[in-house]
Amino acid sequence: MTESDLPVVDFHPYRWGDPAHATELPTSAKDTLALFGVKTPEHGPVEPVEITLPAVALDAEALDALAAVVGAEHVHTDHDARLGHTRGWSTPDLLRLRAGDATDAPDAVAKPGTHDEVVALLDACSTRNIAVVPYSGGTSVVGGLAPRREGFAGVVAIDLGQLDALLDLDPVSRTATLQAGMRGPRVEALLGEKGFTLGHFPQSYEGASIGGYAAARSAGQSSAGYGRFDDMVVGLVLATPRGTVTLGSAPKSAAGPDLRQLVLGSEGTLGVITSVTVRVRPAPAERVFESWRFASFEAGADALRRLVQDGPEPTVLRLSDETETGINLADPSAMFGSGPGGCLAVVGYEGSAADVAARRAGATAVLTEAGGELLGPDGGEAWRKGRYRAPYLRDPLLDAGVLIETLETVTFWSNLHALRAAVTTALTESLTAQGTAPLVLCHISHLYETGASLYFTVACAQAEDPLAQWAQAKSAANAAIRAAGAAITHHHGVGTDHRDTYAQEIGPLAVDALRAVKQALDPAGILNPGVLIDPTTGGD
């Protein structure tokens, strides 16, 4: 099965992905969890139909104004629509919903069908002081879909799901123009019909969208070969309360600062991205994935660094630390099974047969010289086929009483191991002090000539108040990342979870500059208020 064969998924309010793919914990996992003091909660999650939503705050005139733009049939205030657009997919988001807390539900969901309708909706909301949260895939894991409500007449979720067309494909320039509501599988299916691929495959691929990729600077699991999403974007169209911004008349330009990069990563605070023009590549004729074993994380990181700095560079590079290797989190059927020992690297190649053969031969020589042991295709293929299944483990783990969450960061190579140690220590000490001994797993999945990302998975027994438990641990991790001089996020985005640390990272003058741009495009401050930058405090 390839990515284009996967279905587009409308996610359950608090169950990940396609219900047909729901998984159960293997017996080995259940037995191991008991050793960590994990106990099944007394009460299961509140069913969605039983969750009480706050009353709709918008009056009839405001709802009529929305309906005048998109049609009454595309404005929804019913329970299911509002609940389905409440928050995102972080563990705290899910814990709140599982406890029956939907206080962040939007008052209405509007579904525009064109760019012009998006502009008109923003104008109507700006005039009436209604906060807006742009919504496409809904897979934010950093609080990016829960805007501040205070001071506004209500909150409207603008669902871009109807903007799901491939507007243009230029096979000579190898670019495609995609509407923002397109989900990953639909993109690959439509491009595949023309012999092309976008090559962007984040773990949220089944549910995430083009607009979300752009707004959060997404990075897919094949980033070594295809690049991050912001590397792919050559143009975009932005709807704002004041009108339309169109950027990207050429691949590169010396005409002032590149404003495309200002919009990318803006997380719905400067406008609503309605379409992007991206670089595409010919669909690969061959895919080969294999696994390698290294004696230590440090040895594996050095080997992968040699590849990205001096070549040849594979399409996929991933290195799990000793703990993640032993647990085998990427393969639910083998979770807590016996791994290969040491640290497991997954190396993948995509392209023409000749290109794959040449890069594979060159990389094999480098990895062997660096002390790697080739384990063959089984581990690599198991990861490739199971890479979208790992998030399905979170639901049964939460059901079983496990607190499990992820976080990520990025730094330069010379700081990588110190950063990993600092974050691991911060998480371990914080959770241990709260009475739970955690497992802290780490892997590298995005690499550059100058540095790499670190992606942590944390698991422990749930405390009586798991939200407070994780908030304390997350705060400790954020502080450790900041103290180490690393970036607070590599691809998850800022949202509200990272907002304060992000402000510290860039400094008060830069915060004021961002606030000034927002004031120019969104004078009423209705666009995702409270996300990315805090509108209630000054830069200094």
mmCIF file of C-alpha atoms in Angstrom, residues 103-324:
data_model
loop_
_atom_site.group_PDB
_atom_site.id
_atom_site.type_symbol
_atom_site.label_atom_id
_atom_site.label_comp_id
_atom_site.label_asym_id
_atom_site.label_seq_id
_atom_site.Cartn_x
_atom_site.Cartn_y
_atom_site.Cartn_z
ATOM 1 C CA THR A 103 -15.823 24.802 26.771
ATOM 2 C CA ASP A 104 -13.669 25.798 23.780
ATOM 3 C CA ALA A 105 -16.273 24.712 21.231
ATOM 4 C CA PRO A 106 -16.853 27.324 18.516
ATOM 5 C CA ASP A 107 -20.272 28.962 18.421
ATOM 6 C CA ALA A 108 -20.669 28.190 14.728
ATOM 7 C CA VAL A 109 -18.911 26.418 11.883
ATOM 8 C CA ALA A 110 -18.908 28.141 8.485
ATOM 9 C CA LYS A 111 -17.885 26.229 5.362
ATOM 10 C CA PRO A 112 -16.918 28.523 2.485
ATOM 11 C CA GLY A 113 -16.620 27.183 -1.038
ATOM 12 C CA THR A 114 -14.356 29.838 -2.574
ATOM 13 C CA HIS A 115 -11.519 32.175 -1.681
ATOM 14 C CA ASP A 116 -13.810 35.178 -2.070
ATOM 15 C CA GLU A 117 -16.228 33.684 0.440
ATOM 16 C CA VAL A 118 -13.372 33.353 2.936
ATOM 17 C CA VAL A 119 -12.511 37.034 2.490
ATOM 18 C CA ALA A 120 -16.183 37.994 2.916
ATOM 19 C CA LEU A 121 -16.495 35.848 6.066
ATOM 20 C CA LEU A 122 -13.452 37.534 7.581
ATOM 21 C CA ASP A 123 -14.871 40.954 6.782
ATOM 22 C CA ALA A 124 -18.208 40.039 8.359
ATOM 23 C CA CYS A 125 -16.525 38.693 11.489
ATOM 24 C CA SER A 126 -14.175 41.660 11.774
ATOM 25 C CA THR A 127 -17.098 44.080 11.545
ATOM 26 C CA ARG A 128 -18.943 42.211 14.322
ATOM 27 C CA ASN A 129 -15.915 41.489 16.549
ATOM 28 C CA ILE A 130 -16.198 37.710 16.117
ATOM 29 C CA ALA A 131 -13.031 35.691 16.640
ATOM 30 C CA VAL A 132 -12.115 33.264 13.848
ATOM 31 C CA VAL A 133 -10.198 29.997 13.980
ATOM 32 C CA PRO A 134 -9.168 28.616 10.553
ATOM 33 C CA TYR A 135 -9.828 24.861 10.459
ATOM 34 C CA SER A 136 -8.893 22.329 7.805
ATOM 35 C CA GLY A 137 -7.449 19.059 9.095
ATOM 36 C CA GLY A 138 -7.806 19.901 12.786
ATOM 37 C CA THR A 139 -4.641 18.010 13.755
ATOM 38 C CA SER A 140 -2.866 20.719 15.785
ATOM 39 C CA VAL A 141 -1.076 19.326 18.843
ATOM 40 C CA VAL A 142 0.027 22.629 20.396
ATOM 41 C CA GLY A 143 -3.258 24.368 21.228
ATOM 42 C CA GLY A 144 -3.484 26.057 17.841
ATOM 43 C CA LEU A 145 -7.275 25.651 17.546
ATOM 44 C CA ALA A 146 -8.402 27.140 20.840
ATOM 45 C CA PRO A 147 -8.346 30.929 20.398
ATOM 46 C CA ARG A 148 -8.946 33.400 23.198
ATOM 47 C CA ARG A 149 -12.667 34.183 23.549
ATOM 48 C CA GLU A 150 -12.493 37.064 26.005
ATOM 49 C CA GLY A 151 -13.469 40.386 24.467
ATOM 50 C CA PHE A 152 -15.177 38.863 21.422
ATOM 51 C CA ALA A 153 -18.840 38.386 20.576
ATOM 52 C CA GLY A 154 -18.186 34.716 19.832
ATOM 53 C CA VAL A 155 -15.971 32.307 17.899
ATOM 54 C CA VAL A 156 -16.485 30.968 14.381
ATOM 55 C CA ALA A 157 -14.536 28.029 12.948
ATOM 56 C CA ILE A 158 -13.966 28.521 9.224
ATOM 57 C CA ASP A 159 -13.804 24.981 7.854
ATOM 58 C CA LEU A 160 -11.895 24.881 4.553
ATOM 59 C CA GLY A 161 -12.962 21.350 3.661
ATOM 60 C CA GLN A 162 -14.763 22.453 0.497
ATOM 61 C CA LEU A 163 -11.566 24.027 -0.866
ATOM 62 C CA ASP A 164 -10.127 20.691 -1.954
ATOM 63 C CA ALA A 165 -9.246 21.036 -5.635
ATOM 64 C CA LEU A 166 -6.060 20.660 -7.625
ATOM 65 C CA LEU A 167 -6.253 24.023 -9.372
ATOM 66 C CA ASP A 168 -3.271 23.697 -11.688
ATOM 67 C CA LEU A 169 -0.401 21.396 -12.559
ATOM 68 C CA ASP A 170 2.591 22.701 -14.515
ATOM 69 C CA PRO A 171 4.588 19.635 -15.591
ATOM 70 C CA VAL A 172 7.327 21.765 -17.158
ATOM 71 C CA SER A 173 8.016 23.809 -14.025
ATOM 72 C CA ARG A 174 6.962 20.870 -11.855
ATOM 73 C CA THR A 175 4.613 22.921 -9.706
ATOM 74 C CA ALA A 176 1.045 22.317 -8.558
ATOM 75 C CA THR A 177 -1.488 24.736 -7.108
ATOM 76 C CA LEU A 178 -3.530 23.125 -4.351
ATOM 77 C CA GLN A 179 -6.427 24.461 -2.332
ATOM 78 C CA ALA A 180 -5.895 24.615 1.405
ATOM 79 C CA GLY A 181 -8.578 22.119 2.436
ATOM 80 C CA MET A 182 -7.052 19.192 0.534
ATOM 81 C CA ARG A 183 -6.032 16.291 2.796
ATOM 82 C CA GLY A 184 -2.812 14.398 2.210
ATOM 83 C CA PRO A 185 -4.222 11.223 0.619
ATOM 84 C CA ARG A 186 -6.330 13.231 -1.857
ATOM 85 C CA VAL A 187 -3.289 15.288 -2.855
ATOM 86 C CA GLU A 188 -1.241 12.176 -3.561
ATOM 87 C CA ALA A 189 -4.098 10.493 -5.428
ATOM 88 C CA LEU A 190 -4.659 13.457 -7.761
ATOM 89 C CA LEU A 191 -0.971 14.124 -8.350
ATOM 90 C CA GLY A 192 -0.342 10.409 -8.804
ATOM 91 C CA GLU A 193 -2.810 10.337 -11.695
ATOM 92 C CA LYS A 194 -0.488 12.809 -13.435
ATOM 93 C CA GLY A 195 2.693 10.925 -12.529
ATOM 94 C CA PHE A 196 3.806 13.229 -9.696
ATOM 95 C CA THR A 197 4.102 13.268 -5.914
ATOM 96 C CA LEU A 198 4.275 16.005 -3.311
ATOM 97 C CA GLY A 199 6.365 13.765 -1.079
ATOM 98 C CA HIS A 200 5.024 15.220 2.157
ATOM 99 C CA PHE A 201 4.073 12.510 4.635
ATOM 100 C CA PRO A 202 3.730 13.657 8.264
ATOM 101 C CA GLN A 203 2.420 11.185 10.796
ATOM 102 C CA SER A 204 -0.894 13.091 10.741
ATOM 103 C CA TYR A 205 -1.085 12.457 6.975
ATOM 104 C CA GLU A 206 -4.509 10.777 7.005
ATOM 105 C CA GLY A 207 -6.212 13.831 8.477
ATOM 106 C CA ALA A 208 -3.904 16.830 7.959
ATOM 107 C CA SER A 209 -4.373 19.319 5.147
ATOM 108 C CA ILE A 210 -2.433 21.552 2.795
ATOM 109 C CA GLY A 211 -3.457 24.675 4.699
ATOM 110 C CA GLY A 212 -2.304 23.165 7.975
ATOM 111 C CA TYR A 213 1.001 22.082 6.445
ATOM 112 C CA ALA A 214 1.664 25.687 5.415
ATOM 113 C CA ALA A 215 0.343 27.402 8.537
ATOM 114 C CA ALA A 216 2.459 25.266 10.892
ATOM 115 C CA ARG A 217 5.596 24.734 8.762
ATOM 116 C CA SER A 218 5.019 20.995 8.689
ATOM 117 C CA ALA A 219 7.815 18.473 8.145
ATOM 118 C CA GLY A 220 7.047 15.064 6.663
ATOM 119 C CA GLN A 221 8.807 11.810 7.424
ATOM 120 C CA SER A 222 10.524 11.901 4.018
ATOM 121 C CA SER A 223 12.011 15.339 4.655
ATOM 122 C CA ALA A 224 15.575 14.202 3.994
ATOM 123 C CA GLY A 225 14.682 13.637 0.358
ATOM 124 C CA TYR A 226 11.764 15.987 -0.293
ATOM 125 C CA GLY A 227 12.362 18.760 2.234
ATOM 126 C CA ARG A 228 10.008 20.395 4.709
ATOM 127 C CA PHE A 229 6.733 21.808 3.464
ATOM 128 C CA ASP A 230 8.015 25.378 3.628
ATOM 129 C CA ASP A 231 10.828 24.287 1.286
ATOM 130 C CA MET A 232 8.206 23.148 -1.225
ATOM 131 C CA VAL A 233 6.059 26.301 -1.292
ATOM 132 C CA VAL A 234 6.744 28.742 -4.132
ATOM 133 C CA GLY A 235 3.507 30.731 -3.908
ATOM 134 C CA LEU A 236 0.392 31.204 -1.805
ATOM 135 C CA VAL A 237 -2.860 33.140 -1.530
ATOM 136 C CA LEU A 238 -3.889 34.625 1.810
ATOM 137 C CA ALA A 239 -7.358 35.882 2.729
ATOM 138 C CA THR A 240 -7.413 38.622 5.363
ATOM 139 C CA PRO A 241 -10.133 40.867 6.827
ATOM 140 C CA ARG A 242 -8.734 43.661 4.641
ATOM 141 C CA GLY A 243 -8.567 41.698 1.396
ATOM 142 C CA THR A 244 -6.282 39.316 -0.485
ATOM 143 C CA VAL A 245 -2.510 38.910 -0.427
ATOM 144 C CA THR A 246 -0.998 36.958 -3.345
ATOM 145 C CA LEU A 247 2.657 35.976 -3.095
ATOM 146 C CA GLY A 248 5.086 34.115 -5.338
ATOM 147 C CA SER A 249 5.575 35.297 -8.909
ATOM 148 C CA ALA A 250 8.817 33.331 -9.299
ATOM 149 C CA PRO A 251 10.747 30.600 -7.478
ATOM 150 C CA LYS A 252 13.127 33.108 -5.886
ATOM 151 C CA SER A 253 13.371 36.864 -5.906
ATOM 152 C CA ALA A 254 15.538 39.730 -4.670
ATOM 153 C CA ALA A 255 12.517 42.024 -4.421
ATOM 154 C CA GLY A 256 12.576 42.699 -0.712
ATOM 155 C CA PRO A 257 12.057 40.221 2.127
ATOM 156 C CA ASP A 258 10.360 36.972 1.134
ATOM 157 C CA LEU A 259 6.878 37.534 2.520
ATOM 158 C CA ARG A 260 5.944 33.937 1.749
ATOM 159 C CA GLN A 261 8.098 32.948 4.674
ATOM 160 C CA LEU A 262 6.266 35.423 6.893
ATOM 161 C CA VAL A 263 2.920 33.776 6.134
ATOM 162 C CA LEU A 264 4.265 30.230 6.405
ATOM 163 C CA GLY A 265 4.167 29.315 10.079
ATOM 164 C CA SER A 266 1.780 32.168 10.962
ATOM 165 C CA GLU A 267 -0.793 29.663 12.299
ATOM 166 C CA GLY A 268 -3.896 31.502 11.143
ATOM 167 C CA THR A 269 -3.026 34.732 12.963
ATOM 168 C CA LEU A 270 -2.318 36.868 9.875
ATOM 169 C CA GLY A 271 -4.949 35.468 7.539
ATOM 170 C CA VAL A 272 -6.408 32.279 6.121
ATOM 171 C CA ILE A 273 -4.259 30.516 3.529
ATOM 172 C CA THR A 274 -6.657 29.387 0.797
ATOM 173 C CA SER A 275 -4.222 27.899 -1.730
ATOM 174 C CA VAL A 276 -0.533 27.223 -2.202
ATOM 175 C CA THR A 277 1.659 26.569 -5.207
ATOM 176 C CA VAL A 278 4.201 23.878 -4.425
ATOM 177 C CA ARG A 279 7.093 22.102 -6.042
ATOM 178 C CA VAL A 280 6.251 18.535 -7.046
ATOM 179 C CA ARG A 281 8.434 15.678 -8.247
ATOM 180 C CA PRO A 282 7.935 12.642 -10.467
ATOM 181 C CA ALA A 283 6.353 9.756 -8.590
ATOM 182 C CA PRO A 284 9.126 7.335 -7.593
ATOM 183 C CA ALA A 285 9.488 4.193 -9.649
ATOM 184 C CA GLU A 286 11.192 2.357 -6.795
ATOM 185 C CA ARG A 287 11.141 2.424 -3.003
ATOM 186 C CA VAL A 288 13.610 0.574 -0.799
ATOM 187 C CA PHE A 289 13.528 0.773 3.014
ATOM 188 C CA GLU A 290 15.976 -1.018 5.281
ATOM 189 C CA SER A 291 17.151 -0.914 8.872
ATOM 190 C CA TRP A 292 20.572 -0.526 10.415
ATOM 191 C CA ARG A 293 21.847 -1.110 13.929
ATOM 192 C CA PHE A 294 24.312 1.130 15.740
ATOM 193 C CA ALA A 295 25.916 0.426 19.086
ATOM 194 C CA SER A 296 24.834 3.770 20.537
ATOM 195 C CA PHE A 297 22.722 6.814 19.765
ATOM 196 C CA GLU A 298 25.860 8.927 19.485
ATOM 197 C CA ALA A 299 27.411 6.574 16.925
ATOM 198 C CA GLY A 300 24.210 6.466 14.881
ATOM 199 C CA ALA A 301 23.830 10.258 14.944
ATOM 200 C CA ASP A 302 27.400 10.708 13.736
ATOM 201 C CA ALA A 303 26.796 8.280 10.873
ATOM 202 C CA LEU A 304 23.617 10.025 9.758
ATOM 203 C CA ARG A 305 25.308 13.402 10.047
ATOM 204 C CA ARG A 306 27.994 12.241 7.617
ATOM 205 C CA LEU A 307 25.300 11.357 5.082
ATOM 206 C CA VAL A 308 23.471 14.680 5.227
ATOM 207 C CA GLN A 309 26.671 16.715 5.236
ATOM 208 C CA ASP A 310 28.698 14.858 2.626
ATOM 209 C CA GLY A 311 26.177 12.615 0.859
ATOM 210 C CA PRO A 312 24.755 10.625 -0.684
ATOM 211 C CA GLU A 313 21.511 11.521 1.069
ATOM 212 C CA PRO A 314 18.664 8.997 1.340
ATOM 213 C CA THR A 315 14.999 10.012 1.150
ATOM 214 C CA VAL A 316 14.199 8.904 4.707
ATOM 215 C CA LEU A 317 16.557 8.952 7.681
ATOM 216 C CA ARG A 318 15.456 8.128 11.200
ATOM 217 C CA LEU A 319 17.374 7.051 14.296
ATOM 218 C CA SER A 320 15.733 5.727 17.483
ATOM 219 C CA ASP A 321 17.528 5.781 20.802
ATOM 220 C CA GLU A 322 18.075 2.660 22.881
ATOM 221 C CA THR A 323 14.755 2.913 24.738
ATOM 222 C CA GLU A 324 12.627 3.522 21.662
#
